[in-house]
Coordinates of C-alpha atoms in Angstrom, one line a residue:
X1 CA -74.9 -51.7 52.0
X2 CA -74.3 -48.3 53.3
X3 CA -73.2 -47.3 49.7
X4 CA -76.7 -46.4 48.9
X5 CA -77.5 -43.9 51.8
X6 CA -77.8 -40.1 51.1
X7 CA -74.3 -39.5 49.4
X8 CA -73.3 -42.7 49.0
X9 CA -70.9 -44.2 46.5
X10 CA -73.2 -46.2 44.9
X11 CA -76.5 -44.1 44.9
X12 CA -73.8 -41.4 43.2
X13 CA -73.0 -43.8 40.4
X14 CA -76.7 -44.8 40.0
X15 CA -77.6 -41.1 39.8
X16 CA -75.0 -40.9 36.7
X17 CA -75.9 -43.5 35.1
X18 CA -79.8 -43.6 35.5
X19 CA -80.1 -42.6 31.4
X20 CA -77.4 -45.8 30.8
X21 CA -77.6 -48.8 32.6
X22 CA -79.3 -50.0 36.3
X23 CA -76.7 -50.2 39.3
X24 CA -77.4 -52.9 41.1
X25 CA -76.1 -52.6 45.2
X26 CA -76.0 -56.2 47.0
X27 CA -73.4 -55.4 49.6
X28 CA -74.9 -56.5 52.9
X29 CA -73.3 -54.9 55.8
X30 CA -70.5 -56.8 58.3
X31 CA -70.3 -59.8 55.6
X32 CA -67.1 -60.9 54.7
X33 CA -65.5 -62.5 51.5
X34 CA -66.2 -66.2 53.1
X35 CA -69.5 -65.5 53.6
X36 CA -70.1 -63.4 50.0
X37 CA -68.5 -66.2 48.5
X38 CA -71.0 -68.6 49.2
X39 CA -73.8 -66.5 48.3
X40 CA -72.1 -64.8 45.0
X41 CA -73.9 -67.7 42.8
X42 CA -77.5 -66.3 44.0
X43 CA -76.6 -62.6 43.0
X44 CA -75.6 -63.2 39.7
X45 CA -75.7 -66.2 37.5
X46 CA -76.1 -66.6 33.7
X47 CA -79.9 -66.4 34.2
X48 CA -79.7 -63.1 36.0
X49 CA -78.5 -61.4 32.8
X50 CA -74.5 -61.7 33.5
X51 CA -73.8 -60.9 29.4
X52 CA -75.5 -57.5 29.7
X53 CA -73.2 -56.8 32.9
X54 CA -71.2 -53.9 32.4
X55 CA -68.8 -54.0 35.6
X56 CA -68.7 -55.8 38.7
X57 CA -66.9 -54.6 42.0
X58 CA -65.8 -56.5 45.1
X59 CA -65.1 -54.6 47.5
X60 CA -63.5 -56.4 50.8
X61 CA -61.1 -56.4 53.7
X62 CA -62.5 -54.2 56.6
X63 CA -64.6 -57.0 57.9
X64 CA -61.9 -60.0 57.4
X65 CA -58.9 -57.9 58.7
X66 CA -60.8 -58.1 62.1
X67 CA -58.4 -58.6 64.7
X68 CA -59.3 -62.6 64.9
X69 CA -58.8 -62.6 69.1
X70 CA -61.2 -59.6 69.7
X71 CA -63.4 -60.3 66.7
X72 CA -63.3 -64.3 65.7
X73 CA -67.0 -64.0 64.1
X74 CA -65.6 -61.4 60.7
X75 CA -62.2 -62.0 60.9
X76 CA -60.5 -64.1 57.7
X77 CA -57.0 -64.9 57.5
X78 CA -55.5 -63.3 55.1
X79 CA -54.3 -66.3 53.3
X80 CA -57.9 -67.1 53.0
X81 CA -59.2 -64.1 51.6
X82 CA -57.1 -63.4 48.9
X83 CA -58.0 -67.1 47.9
X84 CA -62.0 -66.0 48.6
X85 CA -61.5 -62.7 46.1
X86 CA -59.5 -65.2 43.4
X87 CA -62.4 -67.5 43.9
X88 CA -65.1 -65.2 43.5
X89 CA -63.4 -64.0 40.1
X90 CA -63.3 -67.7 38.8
X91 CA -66.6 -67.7 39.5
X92 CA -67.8 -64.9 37.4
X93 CA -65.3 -65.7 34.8
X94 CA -67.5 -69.1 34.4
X95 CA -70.6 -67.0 34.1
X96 CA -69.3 -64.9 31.3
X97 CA -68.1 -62.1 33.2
X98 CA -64.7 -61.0 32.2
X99 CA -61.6 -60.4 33.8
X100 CA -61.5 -57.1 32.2
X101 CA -65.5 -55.8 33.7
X102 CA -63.9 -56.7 37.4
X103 CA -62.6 -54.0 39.7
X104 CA -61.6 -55.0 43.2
X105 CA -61.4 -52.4 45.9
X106 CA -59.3 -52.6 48.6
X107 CA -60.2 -51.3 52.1
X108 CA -60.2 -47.8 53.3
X109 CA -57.6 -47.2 55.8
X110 CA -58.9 -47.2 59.5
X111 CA -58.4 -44.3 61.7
X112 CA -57.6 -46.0 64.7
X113 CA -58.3 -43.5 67.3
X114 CA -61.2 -42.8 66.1
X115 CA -62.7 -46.2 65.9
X116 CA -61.0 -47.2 69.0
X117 CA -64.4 -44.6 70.6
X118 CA -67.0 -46.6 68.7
X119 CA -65.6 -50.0 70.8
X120 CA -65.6 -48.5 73.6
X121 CA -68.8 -47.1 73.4
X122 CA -69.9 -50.5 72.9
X123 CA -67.7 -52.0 76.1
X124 CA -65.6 -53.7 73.6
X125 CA -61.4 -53.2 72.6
X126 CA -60.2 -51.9 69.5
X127 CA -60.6 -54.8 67.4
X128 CA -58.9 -53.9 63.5
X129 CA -55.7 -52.1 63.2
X130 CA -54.7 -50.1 60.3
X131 CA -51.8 -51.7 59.8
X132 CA -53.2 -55.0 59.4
X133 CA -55.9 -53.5 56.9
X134 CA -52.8 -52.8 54.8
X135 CA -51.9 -56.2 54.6
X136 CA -55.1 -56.8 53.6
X137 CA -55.6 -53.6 50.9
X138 CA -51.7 -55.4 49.4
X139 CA -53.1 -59.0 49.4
X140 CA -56.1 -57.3 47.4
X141 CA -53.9 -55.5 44.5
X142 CA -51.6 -58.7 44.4
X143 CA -54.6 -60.7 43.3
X144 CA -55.8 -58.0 40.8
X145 CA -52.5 -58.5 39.5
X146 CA -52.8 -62.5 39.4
X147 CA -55.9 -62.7 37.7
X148 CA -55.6 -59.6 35.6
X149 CA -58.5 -57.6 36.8
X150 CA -58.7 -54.1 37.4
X151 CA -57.9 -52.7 41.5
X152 CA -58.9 -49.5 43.1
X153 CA -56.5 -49.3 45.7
X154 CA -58.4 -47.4 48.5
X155 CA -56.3 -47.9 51.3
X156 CA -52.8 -46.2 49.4
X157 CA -55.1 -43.7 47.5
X158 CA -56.7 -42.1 50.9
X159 CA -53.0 -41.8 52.7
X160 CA -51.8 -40.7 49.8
X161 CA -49.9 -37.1 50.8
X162 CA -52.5 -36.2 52.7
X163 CA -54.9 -36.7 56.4
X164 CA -57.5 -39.1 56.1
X165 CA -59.6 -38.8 58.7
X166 CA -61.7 -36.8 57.2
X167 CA -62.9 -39.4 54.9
X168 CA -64.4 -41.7 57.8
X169 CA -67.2 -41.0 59.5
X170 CA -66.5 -43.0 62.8
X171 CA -62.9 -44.1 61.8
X172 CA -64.2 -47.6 59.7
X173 CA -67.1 -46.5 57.2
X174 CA -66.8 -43.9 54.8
X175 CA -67.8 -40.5 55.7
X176 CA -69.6 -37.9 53.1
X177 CA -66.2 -36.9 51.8
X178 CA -65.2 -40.9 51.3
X179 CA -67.9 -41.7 49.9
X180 CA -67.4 -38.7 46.8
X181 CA -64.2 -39.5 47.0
X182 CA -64.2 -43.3 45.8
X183 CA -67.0 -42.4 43.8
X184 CA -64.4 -40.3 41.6
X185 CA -62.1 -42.1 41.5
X186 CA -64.3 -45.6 40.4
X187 CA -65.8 -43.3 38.0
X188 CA -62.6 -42.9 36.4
X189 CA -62.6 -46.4 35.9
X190 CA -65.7 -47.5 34.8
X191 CA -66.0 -43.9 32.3
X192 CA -64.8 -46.0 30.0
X193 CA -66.4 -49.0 30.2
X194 CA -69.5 -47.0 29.9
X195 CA -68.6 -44.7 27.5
X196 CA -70.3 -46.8 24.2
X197 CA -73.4 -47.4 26.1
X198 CA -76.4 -45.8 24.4
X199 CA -79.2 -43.6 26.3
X200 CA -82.5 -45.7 27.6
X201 CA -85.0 -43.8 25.5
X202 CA -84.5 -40.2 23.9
X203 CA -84.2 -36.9 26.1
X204 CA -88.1 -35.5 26.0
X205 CA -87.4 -32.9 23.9
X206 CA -86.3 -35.0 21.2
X207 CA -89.9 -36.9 21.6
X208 CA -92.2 -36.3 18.6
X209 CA -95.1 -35.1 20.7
X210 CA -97.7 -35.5 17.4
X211 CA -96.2 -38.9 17.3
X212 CA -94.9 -40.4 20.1
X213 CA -94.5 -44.0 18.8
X214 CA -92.5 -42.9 16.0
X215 CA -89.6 -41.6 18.9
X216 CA -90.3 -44.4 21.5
X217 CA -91.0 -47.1 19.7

């Protein structure tokens, strides 16, 4: 939800791709991938255009790797959802959306300290650990690997040789820096995918202005 804020991920994306295609946001904050799967059929169907979809990510695990005794109401065994992320790939798969137009995205890594403040503040105990957000992030590639989509491994890529703090704004959601961070590196992904896509309409200066219907039409 948050990924279309001032600097988000998503409003980045859409800014890049506003002469190609639309990008449509419908992550709804605290939701988890038991939840998102029983609401995946209303976001997209075969009736809601799912053969002129381009890509499709998922991106879950910071909600369902809640600590389950300190946050019951988001937290999903991890048994459970990797079998919620294969089942919401079957699903799009029988709507005509390929394996290959799929990206999952793990979680971020959670700075605990950090985070550990926010609960606090709110008179409550640190309820996610980072090391069972990796269990979660690995759970997430593995079922990339099983169904043969593609994974943006978050969690590994923000560690990776480096502090990553910075890229959290209270330890759990991306900061500014996160957010252009994953943007890059799904852009690197989806380049690709987007790379045949004609312009919507002709830049203005290529517009016939004696004859306008001629360019647009």
């Amino acid at each position: 939800q948050f990924s279309f804020q001032e600097n988000g991920w998503g409003a980045s994306l859409a800014e890049r791709l506003v002469r190609k295609c639309d990008v449509v946001n419908r992550g709804l904050s605290g939701y988890n991938t038991r939840w998102a799967k029983l609401i995946l059929p209303r976001l997209i169907s075969k009736s809601t255009g799912a053969e002129s979809t381009i890509a499709v990510t998922i991106f879950f695990g910071a909600n369902d790797s809640a600590l389950k005794d300190l946050n019951p109401k988001q937290h999903v065994p991890l048994e459970e959802y990797a079998a919620n992320l294969k089942s919401m790939i079957q699903y799009l798969k029988s709507v005509d959306i390929t394996e290959d137009r799929i990206i999952l995205i793990t979680p971020p890594p959670l700075q605990e300290s950090a985070w550990e403040k926010e609960c606090l503040a709110k008179g409550d105990k640190l309820n996610r650990r980072n090391a069972t957000t990796r269990e979660y992030a690995e759970a997430c590639v593995q079922v990339a690997r099983d169904c043969g989509t593609d994974v943006l491994d978050l969690w590994t890529l923000m560690q990776k040789n480096q502090d990553f703090s910075s890229y959290l704004s209270d330890g759990l959601h991306l900061s500014t820096k996160g957010n252009s961070f994953l943007a890059a590196q799904l852009w690197s992904r989806l380049e690709k995918k987007l790379s045949a896509l004609p312009s919507l309409l002709p830049y203005w200066r290529d517009v016939d202005h004696t004859n306008p219907a001629a360019s647009l039409l």
